[in-house]
Short mmCIF file of C-alpha atoms and ligand atoms in Angstrom, two decimals:
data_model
loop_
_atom_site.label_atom_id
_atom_site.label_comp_id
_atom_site.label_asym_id
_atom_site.label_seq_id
_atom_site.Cartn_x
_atom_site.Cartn_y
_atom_site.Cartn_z
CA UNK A 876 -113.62 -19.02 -138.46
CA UNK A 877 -110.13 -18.03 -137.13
CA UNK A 878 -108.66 -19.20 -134.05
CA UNK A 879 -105.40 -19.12 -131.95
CA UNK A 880 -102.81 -21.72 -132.39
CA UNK A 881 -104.19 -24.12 -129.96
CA UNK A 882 -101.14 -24.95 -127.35
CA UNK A 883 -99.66 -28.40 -127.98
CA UNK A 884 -101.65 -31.30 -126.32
CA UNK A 885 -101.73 -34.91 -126.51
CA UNK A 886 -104.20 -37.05 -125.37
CA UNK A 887 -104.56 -41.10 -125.62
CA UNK A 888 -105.91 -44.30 -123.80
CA UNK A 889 -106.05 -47.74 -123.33
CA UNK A 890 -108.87 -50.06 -122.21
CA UNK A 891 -108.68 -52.70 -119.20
CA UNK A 892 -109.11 -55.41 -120.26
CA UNK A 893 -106.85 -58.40 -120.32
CA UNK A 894 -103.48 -57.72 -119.51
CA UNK A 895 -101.31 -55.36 -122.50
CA UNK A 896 -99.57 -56.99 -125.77
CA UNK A 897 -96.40 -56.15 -127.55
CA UNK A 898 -98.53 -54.38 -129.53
CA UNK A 899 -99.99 -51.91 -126.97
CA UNK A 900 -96.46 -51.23 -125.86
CA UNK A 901 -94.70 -50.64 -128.85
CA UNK A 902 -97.67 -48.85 -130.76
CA UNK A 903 -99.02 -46.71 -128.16
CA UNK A 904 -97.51 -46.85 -124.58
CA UNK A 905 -93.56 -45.87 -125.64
CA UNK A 906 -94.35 -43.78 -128.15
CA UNK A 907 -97.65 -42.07 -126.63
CA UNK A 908 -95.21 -41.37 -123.32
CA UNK A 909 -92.53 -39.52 -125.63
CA UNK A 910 -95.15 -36.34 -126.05
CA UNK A 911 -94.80 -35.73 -122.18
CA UNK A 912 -92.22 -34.29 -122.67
CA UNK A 913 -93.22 -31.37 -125.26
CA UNK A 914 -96.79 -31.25 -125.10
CA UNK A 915 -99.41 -30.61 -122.41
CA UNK A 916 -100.34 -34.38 -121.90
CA UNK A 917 -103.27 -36.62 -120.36
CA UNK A 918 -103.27 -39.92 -119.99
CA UNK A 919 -106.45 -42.09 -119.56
CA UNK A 920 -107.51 -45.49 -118.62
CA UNK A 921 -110.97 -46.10 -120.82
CA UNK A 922 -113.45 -47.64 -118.37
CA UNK A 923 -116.21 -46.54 -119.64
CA UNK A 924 -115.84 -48.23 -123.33
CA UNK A 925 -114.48 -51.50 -121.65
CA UNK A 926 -118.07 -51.97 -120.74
CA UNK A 927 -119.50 -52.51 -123.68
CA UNK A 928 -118.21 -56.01 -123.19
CA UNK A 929 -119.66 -57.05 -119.81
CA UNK A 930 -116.70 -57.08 -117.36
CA UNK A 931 -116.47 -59.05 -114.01
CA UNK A 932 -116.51 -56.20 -111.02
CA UNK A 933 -113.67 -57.21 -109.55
CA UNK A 934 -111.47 -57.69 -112.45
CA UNK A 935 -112.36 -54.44 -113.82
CA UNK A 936 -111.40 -52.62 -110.76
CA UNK A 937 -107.96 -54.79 -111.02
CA UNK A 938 -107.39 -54.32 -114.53
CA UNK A 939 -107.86 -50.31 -114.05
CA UNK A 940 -105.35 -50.52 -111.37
CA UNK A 941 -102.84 -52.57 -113.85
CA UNK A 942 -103.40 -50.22 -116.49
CA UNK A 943 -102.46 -47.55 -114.44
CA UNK A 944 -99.65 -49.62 -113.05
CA UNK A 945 -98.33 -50.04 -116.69
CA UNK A 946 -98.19 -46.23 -117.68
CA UNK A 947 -96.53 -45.69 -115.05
CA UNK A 948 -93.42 -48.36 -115.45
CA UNK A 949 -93.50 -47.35 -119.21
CA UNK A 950 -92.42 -43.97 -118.39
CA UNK A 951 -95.12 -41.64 -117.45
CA UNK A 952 -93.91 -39.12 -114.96
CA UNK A 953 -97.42 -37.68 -112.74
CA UNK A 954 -95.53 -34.65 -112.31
CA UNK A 955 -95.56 -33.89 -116.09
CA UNK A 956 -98.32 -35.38 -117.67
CA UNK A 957 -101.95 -36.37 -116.07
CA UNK A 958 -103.18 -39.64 -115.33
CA UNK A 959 -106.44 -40.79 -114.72
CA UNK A 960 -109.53 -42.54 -114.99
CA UNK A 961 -112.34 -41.57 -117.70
CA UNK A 962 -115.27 -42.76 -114.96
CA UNK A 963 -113.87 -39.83 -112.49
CA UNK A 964 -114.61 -37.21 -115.12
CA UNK A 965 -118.01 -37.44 -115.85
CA UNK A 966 -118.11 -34.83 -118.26
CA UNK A 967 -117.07 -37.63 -120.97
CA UNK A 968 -120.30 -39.11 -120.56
CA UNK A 969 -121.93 -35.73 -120.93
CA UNK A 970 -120.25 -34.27 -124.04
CA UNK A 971 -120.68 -37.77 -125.54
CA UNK A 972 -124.41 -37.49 -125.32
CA UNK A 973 -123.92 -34.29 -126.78
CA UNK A 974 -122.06 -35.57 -129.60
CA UNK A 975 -124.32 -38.43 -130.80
CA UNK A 976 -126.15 -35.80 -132.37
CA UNK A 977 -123.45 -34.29 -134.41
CA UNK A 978 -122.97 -37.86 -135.89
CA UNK A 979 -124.58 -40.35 -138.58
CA UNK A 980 -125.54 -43.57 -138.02
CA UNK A 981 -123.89 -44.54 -141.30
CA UNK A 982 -121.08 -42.80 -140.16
CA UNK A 983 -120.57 -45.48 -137.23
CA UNK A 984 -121.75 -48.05 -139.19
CA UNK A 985 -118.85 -47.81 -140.80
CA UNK A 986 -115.89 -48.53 -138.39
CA UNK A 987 -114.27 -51.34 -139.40
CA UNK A 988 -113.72 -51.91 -135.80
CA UNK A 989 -117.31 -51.85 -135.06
CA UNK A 990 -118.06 -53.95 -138.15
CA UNK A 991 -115.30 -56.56 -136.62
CA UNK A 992 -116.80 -56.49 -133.13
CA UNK A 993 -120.09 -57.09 -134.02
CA UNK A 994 -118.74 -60.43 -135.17
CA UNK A 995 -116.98 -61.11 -132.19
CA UNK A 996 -119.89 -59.96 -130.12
CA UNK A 997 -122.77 -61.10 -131.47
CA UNK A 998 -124.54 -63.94 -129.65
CA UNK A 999 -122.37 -63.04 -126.94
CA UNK A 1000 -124.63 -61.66 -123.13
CA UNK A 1001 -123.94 -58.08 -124.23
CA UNK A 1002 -124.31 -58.41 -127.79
CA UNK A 1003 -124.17 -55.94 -130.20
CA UNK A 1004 -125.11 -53.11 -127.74
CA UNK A 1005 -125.45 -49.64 -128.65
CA UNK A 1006 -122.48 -48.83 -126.44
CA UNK A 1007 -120.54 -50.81 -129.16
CA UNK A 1008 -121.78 -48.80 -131.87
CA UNK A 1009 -121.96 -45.35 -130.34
CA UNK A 1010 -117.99 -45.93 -129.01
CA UNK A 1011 -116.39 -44.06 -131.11
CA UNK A 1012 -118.37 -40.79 -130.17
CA UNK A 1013 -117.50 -41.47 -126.56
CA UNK A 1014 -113.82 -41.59 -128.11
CA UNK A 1015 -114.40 -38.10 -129.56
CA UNK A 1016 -115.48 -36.46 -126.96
CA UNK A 1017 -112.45 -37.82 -124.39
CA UNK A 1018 -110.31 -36.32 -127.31
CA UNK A 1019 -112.39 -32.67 -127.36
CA UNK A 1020 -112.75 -32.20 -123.85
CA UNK A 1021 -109.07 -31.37 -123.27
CA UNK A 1022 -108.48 -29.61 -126.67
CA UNK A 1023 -106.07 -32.42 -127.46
CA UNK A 1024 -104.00 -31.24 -130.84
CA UNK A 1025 -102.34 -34.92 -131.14
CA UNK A 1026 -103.55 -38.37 -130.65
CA UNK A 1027 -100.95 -41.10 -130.51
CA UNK A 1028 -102.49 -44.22 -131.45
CA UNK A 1029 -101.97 -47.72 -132.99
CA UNK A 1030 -103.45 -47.97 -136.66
CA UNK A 1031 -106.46 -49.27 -135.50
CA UNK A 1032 -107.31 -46.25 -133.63
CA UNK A 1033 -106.94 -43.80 -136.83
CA UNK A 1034 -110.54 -44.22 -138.20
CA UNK A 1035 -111.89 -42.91 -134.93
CA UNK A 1036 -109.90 -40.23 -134.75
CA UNK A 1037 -110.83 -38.72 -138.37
CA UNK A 1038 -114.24 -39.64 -137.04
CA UNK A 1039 -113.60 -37.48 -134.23
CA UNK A 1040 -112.49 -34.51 -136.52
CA UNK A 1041 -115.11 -34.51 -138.73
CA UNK A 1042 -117.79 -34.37 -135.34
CA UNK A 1043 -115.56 -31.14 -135.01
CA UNK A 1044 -115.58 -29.66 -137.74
CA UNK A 1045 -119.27 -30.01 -137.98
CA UNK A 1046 -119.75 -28.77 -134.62
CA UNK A 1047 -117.76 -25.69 -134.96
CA UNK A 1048 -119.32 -25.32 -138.63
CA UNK A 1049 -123.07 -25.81 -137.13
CA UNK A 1050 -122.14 -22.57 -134.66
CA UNK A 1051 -119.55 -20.48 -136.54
CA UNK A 1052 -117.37 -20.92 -133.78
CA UNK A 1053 -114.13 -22.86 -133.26
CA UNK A 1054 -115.24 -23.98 -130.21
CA UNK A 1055 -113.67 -27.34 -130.76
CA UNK A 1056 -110.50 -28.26 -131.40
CA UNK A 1057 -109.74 -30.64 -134.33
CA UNK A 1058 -107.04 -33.11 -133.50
CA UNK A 1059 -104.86 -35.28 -135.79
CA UNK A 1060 -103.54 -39.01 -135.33
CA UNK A 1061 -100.18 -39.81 -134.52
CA UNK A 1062 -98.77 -42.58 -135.57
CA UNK A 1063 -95.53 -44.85 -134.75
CA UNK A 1064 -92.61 -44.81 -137.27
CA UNK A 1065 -92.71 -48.38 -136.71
CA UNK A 1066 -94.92 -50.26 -134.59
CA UNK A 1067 -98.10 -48.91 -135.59
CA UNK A 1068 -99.56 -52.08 -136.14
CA UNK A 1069 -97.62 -55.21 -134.76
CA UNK A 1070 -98.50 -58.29 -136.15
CA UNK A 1071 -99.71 -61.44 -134.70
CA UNK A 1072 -96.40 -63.91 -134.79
CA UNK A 1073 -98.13 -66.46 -136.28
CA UNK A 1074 -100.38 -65.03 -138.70
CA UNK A 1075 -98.52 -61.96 -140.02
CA UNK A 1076 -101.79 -60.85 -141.95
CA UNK A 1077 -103.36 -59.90 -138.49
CA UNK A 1078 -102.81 -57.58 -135.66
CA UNK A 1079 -101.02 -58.84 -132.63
CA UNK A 1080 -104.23 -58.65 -129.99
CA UNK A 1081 -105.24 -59.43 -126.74
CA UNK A 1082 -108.78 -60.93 -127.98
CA UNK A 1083 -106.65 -63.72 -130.17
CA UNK A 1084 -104.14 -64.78 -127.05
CA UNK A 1085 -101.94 -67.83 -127.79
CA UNK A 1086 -98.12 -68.39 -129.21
CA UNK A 1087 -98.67 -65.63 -132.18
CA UNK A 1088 -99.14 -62.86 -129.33
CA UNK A 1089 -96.76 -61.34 -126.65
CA UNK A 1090 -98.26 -60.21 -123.56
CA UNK A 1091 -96.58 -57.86 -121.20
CA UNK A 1092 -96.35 -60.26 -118.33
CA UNK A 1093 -94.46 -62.97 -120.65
CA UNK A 1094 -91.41 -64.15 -118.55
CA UNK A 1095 -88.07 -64.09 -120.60
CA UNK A 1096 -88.87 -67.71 -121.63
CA UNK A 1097 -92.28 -67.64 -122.70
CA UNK A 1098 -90.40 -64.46 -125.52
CA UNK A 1099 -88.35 -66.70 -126.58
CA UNK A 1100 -90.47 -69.78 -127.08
CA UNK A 1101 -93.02 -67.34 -128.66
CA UNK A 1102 -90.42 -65.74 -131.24
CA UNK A 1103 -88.70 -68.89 -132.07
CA UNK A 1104 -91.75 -70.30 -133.45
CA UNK A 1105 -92.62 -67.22 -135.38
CA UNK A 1106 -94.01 -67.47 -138.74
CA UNK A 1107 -91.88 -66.22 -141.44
CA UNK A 1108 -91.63 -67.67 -144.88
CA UNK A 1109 -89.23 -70.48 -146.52
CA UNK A 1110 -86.85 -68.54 -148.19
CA UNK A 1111 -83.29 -69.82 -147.21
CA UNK A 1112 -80.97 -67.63 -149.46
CA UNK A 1113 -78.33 -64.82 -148.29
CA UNK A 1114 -81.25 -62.16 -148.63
CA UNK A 1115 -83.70 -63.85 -146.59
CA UNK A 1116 -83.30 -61.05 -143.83
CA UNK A 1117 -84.82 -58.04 -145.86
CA UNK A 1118 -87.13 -55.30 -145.48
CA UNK A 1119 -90.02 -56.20 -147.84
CA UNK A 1120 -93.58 -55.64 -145.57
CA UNK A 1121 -95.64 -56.94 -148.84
CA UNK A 1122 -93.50 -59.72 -149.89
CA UNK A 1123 -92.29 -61.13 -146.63
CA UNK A 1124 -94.88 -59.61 -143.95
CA UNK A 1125 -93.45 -62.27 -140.73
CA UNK A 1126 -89.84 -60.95 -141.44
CA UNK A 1127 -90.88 -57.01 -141.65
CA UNK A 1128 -92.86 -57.67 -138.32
CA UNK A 1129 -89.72 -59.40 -136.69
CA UNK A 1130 -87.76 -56.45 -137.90
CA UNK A 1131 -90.31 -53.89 -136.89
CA UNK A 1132 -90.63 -54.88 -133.54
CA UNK A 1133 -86.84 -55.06 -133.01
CA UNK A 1134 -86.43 -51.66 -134.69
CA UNK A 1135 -89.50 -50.13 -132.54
CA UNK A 1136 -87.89 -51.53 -129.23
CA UNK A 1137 -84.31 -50.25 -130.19
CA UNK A 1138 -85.27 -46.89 -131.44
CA UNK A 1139 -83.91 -47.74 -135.26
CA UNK A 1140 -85.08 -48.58 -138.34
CA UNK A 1141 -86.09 -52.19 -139.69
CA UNK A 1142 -84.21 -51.30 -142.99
CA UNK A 1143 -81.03 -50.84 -140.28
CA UNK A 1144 -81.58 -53.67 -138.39
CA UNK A 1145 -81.91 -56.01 -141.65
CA UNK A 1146 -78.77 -54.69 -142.29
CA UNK A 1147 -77.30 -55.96 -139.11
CA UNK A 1148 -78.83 -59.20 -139.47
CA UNK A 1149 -77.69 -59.34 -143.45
CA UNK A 1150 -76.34 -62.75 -144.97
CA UNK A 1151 -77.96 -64.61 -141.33
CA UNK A 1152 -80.60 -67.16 -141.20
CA UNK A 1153 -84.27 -66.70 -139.96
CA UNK A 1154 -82.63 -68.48 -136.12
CA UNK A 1155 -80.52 -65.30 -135.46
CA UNK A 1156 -83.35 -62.78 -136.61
CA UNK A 1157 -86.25 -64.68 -134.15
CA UNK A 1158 -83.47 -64.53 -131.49
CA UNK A 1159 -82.47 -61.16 -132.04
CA UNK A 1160 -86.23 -60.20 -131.54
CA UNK A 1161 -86.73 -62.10 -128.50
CA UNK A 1162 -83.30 -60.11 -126.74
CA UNK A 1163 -84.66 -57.13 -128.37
CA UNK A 1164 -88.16 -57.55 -126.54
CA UNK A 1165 -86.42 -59.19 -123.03
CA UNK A 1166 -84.56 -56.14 -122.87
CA UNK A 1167 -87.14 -53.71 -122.85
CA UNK A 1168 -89.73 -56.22 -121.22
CA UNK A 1169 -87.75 -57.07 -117.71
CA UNK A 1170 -87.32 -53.65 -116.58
CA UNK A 1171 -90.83 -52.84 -117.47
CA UNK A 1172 -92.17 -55.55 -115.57
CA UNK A 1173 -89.96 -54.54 -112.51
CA UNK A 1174 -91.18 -51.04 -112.44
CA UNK A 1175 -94.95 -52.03 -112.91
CA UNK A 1176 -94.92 -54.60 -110.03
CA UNK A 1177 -93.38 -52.20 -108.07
CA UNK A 1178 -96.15 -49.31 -108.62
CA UNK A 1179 -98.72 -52.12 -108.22
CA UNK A 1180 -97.30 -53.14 -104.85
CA UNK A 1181 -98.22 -49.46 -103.32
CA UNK A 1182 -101.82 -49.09 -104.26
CA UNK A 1183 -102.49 -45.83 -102.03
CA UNK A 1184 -99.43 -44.40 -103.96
CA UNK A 1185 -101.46 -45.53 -106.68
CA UNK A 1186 -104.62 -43.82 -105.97
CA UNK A 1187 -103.36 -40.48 -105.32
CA UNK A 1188 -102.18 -40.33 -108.58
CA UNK A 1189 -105.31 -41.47 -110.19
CA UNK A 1190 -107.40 -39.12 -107.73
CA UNK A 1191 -104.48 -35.72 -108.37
CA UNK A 1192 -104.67 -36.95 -112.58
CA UNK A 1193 -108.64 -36.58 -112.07
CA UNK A 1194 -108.46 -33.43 -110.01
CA UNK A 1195 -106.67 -31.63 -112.59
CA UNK A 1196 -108.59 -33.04 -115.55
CA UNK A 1197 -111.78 -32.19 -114.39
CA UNK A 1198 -111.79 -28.72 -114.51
CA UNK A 1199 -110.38 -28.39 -118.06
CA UNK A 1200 -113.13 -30.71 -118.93
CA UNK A 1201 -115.42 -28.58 -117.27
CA UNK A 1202 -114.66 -25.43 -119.17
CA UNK A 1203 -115.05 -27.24 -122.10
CA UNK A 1204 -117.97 -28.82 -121.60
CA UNK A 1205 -119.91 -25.41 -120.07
CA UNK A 1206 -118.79 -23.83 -123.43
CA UNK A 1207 -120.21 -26.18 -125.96
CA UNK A 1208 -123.55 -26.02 -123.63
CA UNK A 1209 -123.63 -22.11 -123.63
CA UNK A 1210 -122.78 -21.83 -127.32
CA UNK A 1211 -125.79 -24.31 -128.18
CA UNK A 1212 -128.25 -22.30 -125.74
CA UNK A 1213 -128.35 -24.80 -122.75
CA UNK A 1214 -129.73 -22.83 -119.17
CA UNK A 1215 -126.32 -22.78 -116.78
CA UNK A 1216 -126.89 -23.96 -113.64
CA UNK A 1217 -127.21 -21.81 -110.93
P1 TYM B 1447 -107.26 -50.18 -127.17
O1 TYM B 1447 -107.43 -50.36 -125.69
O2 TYM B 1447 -107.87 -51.21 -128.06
O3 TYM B 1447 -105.72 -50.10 -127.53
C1 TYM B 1447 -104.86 -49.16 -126.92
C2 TYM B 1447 -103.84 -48.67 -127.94
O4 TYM B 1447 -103.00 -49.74 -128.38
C3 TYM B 1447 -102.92 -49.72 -129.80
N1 TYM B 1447 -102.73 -51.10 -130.29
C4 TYM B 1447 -101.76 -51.47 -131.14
N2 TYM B 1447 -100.77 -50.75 -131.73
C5 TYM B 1447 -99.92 -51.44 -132.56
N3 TYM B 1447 -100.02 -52.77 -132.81
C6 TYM B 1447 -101.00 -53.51 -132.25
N4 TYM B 1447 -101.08 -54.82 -132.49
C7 TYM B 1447 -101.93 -52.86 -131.36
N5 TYM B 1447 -102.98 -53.29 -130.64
C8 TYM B 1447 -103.47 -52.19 -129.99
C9 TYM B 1447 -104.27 -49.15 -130.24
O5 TYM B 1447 -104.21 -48.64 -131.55
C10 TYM B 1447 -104.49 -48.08 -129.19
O6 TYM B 1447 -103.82 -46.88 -129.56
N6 TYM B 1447 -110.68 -46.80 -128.43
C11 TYM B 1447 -109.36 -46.94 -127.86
C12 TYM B 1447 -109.21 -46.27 -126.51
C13 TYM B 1447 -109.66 -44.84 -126.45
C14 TYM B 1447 -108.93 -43.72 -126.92
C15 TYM B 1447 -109.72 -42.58 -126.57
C16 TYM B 1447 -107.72 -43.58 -127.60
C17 TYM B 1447 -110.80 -44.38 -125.87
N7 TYM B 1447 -110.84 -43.02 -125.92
C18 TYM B 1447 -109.30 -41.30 -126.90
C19 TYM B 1447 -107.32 -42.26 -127.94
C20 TYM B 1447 -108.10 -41.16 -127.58
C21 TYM B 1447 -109.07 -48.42 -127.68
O7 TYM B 1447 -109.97 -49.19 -127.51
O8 TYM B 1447 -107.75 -48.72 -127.60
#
């Protein structure tokens, strides 16, 4: 099975729920907008899998719009990359039927983010639904649709993407053809996975809300409170401030997160910081975050403020998405022997 060098496309999204965390914007927003600039590039807000928890109609339609909102003041320019919604295509939903039977249960039962939600789920009205468990083949087929050759993600998201390359691979096997495109994750140099402030051991994210996580909205205060009681550890000496992610995980998350909003390294910025106590390192964090948070928050109130502006966007991102979709999707059907339409 030979194929052309498939041309250079990225693809990624975001649910809305909840409004974004430090973590969203330094593992998938900043660097997920750099690819705009060298690769074909859609954007997406995930509707469709934020329903597998059950979402209140109007805050789901106001979350959507925030989401939006937030791409935009992070960066993305409509007139190089697309933006849209994943309801508005509705070939997602299509090729994801499609998909379920090019994957194992055992295969799903084996996302550790599926194992983790089921925890958080169970008991809850939805429950462990079988939108839950089937979510990651919804993921794979937002990824195939649009022949997407890179997928910037958080480390979270990497299991579902090697899920999505093995569907694939056994599609394309099953037929002979390379009909689909395989993708690979892309992650971060640093930022991949930002920690919660005050357990280090865990992800920064918007289902564990309180002082250990940094949501996009924070005011320049609420940063600072939040870094300056930031876990770290009790060393004291003249090498507190070092890059040691095993041995000192709240330090190499501080340091992280400044490097990741200063486009350096958290070896560079230790070195900056070298000989100081933990004080100057939490308050170098919380500038580090101010200064990239404040403009952000300008620029996204601003899109917010002119919905219609808004909405064409969305509408032009889903007018241009659909037909590639399309294509796709007609070619997967024809190569498995579905009847076209007339
Ligand atoms: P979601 O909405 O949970 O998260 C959006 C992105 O943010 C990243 N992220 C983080 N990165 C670093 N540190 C953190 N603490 C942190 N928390 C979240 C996530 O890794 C993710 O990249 N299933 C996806 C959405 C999706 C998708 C897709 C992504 C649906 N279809 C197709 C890529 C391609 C999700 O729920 O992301």
């Amino acid at each position: 099975m030979t194929s052309a060098t498939p041309a250079p496309t990225v693809l990624t999204g975001i649910q809305p729920t909840g409004v974004p965390t430090l973590g969203n914007l330094l593992g998938f927003f900043l660097p997920a907008l750099g690819f705009q600039h060298t690769h074909t590039a859609y954007y997406f807000v995930v509707d469709h899998h934020a329903i597998t928890v059950r979402q209140d109609p109007a805050e789901l339609r106001a979350n959507t719009h925030e989401i939006a909102a937030w791409y935009l003041a992070a960066g993305l320019d409509p007139a190089k990359a697309t933006l849209f919604v994943q309801s508005h295509v509705p070939a997602h939903v299509e090729l994801g039927w499609i998909l379920n039977t090019f994957t194992q249960m055992g295969e799903l039962e084996r996302m550790t983010q599926y194992k983790d939600k089921s925890v958080q789920h169970a008991g809850k009205e939805t429950g462990i639904n079988v939108g839950l468990f089937g979510y990651p083949v919804l993921q794979a087929a937002d990824i195939l649709l649009y022949h997407a050759t890179e997928v910037p993600v958080g480390e979270d998201q990497r299991q579902h993407v090697e899920l999505c390359r093995d569907i694939a691979l056994r599609f394309n096997h099953s037929y002979g053809q390379p009909v689909l495109t395989v993708p690979k994750h892309s992650l971060p140099p640093h930022g991949a996975r930002v920690r919660d402030l005050q357990d280090p051991t865990k992800k920064m994210s918007k289902s564990r809300p309180g002082l250990g996580c940094v949501l996009l909205t924070d005011d320049t205060a609420e940063v600072e409170k939040k870094f300056k009681r930031a876990v770290t550890d009790s060393d004291s000496g003249a090498e507190a401030i070092r890059y040691a992610p095993e041995e000192k995980p709240g330090v190499a998350n501080l340091l992280e997160i400044i490097a990741a909003c200063r486009a350096t390294t958290p070896q560079a910025v230790a070195e900056g910081l070298r000989g100081q106590q933990y004080g100057a390192l939490k308050a170098e964090a919380a500038a580090a975050v101010n200064a990239v948070l404040q403009p952000l928050q300008a620029a996204k109130a601003a899109w917010l403020h002119d919905r219609a502006q808004l909405d064409d966007v969305l509408q032009q991102g889903a007018s241009r998405a659909a037909p590639v979709a399309a294509a796709t999707l007609a070619r997967v059907k024809n190569t498995m022997g579905y009847l076209p339409a007339r």
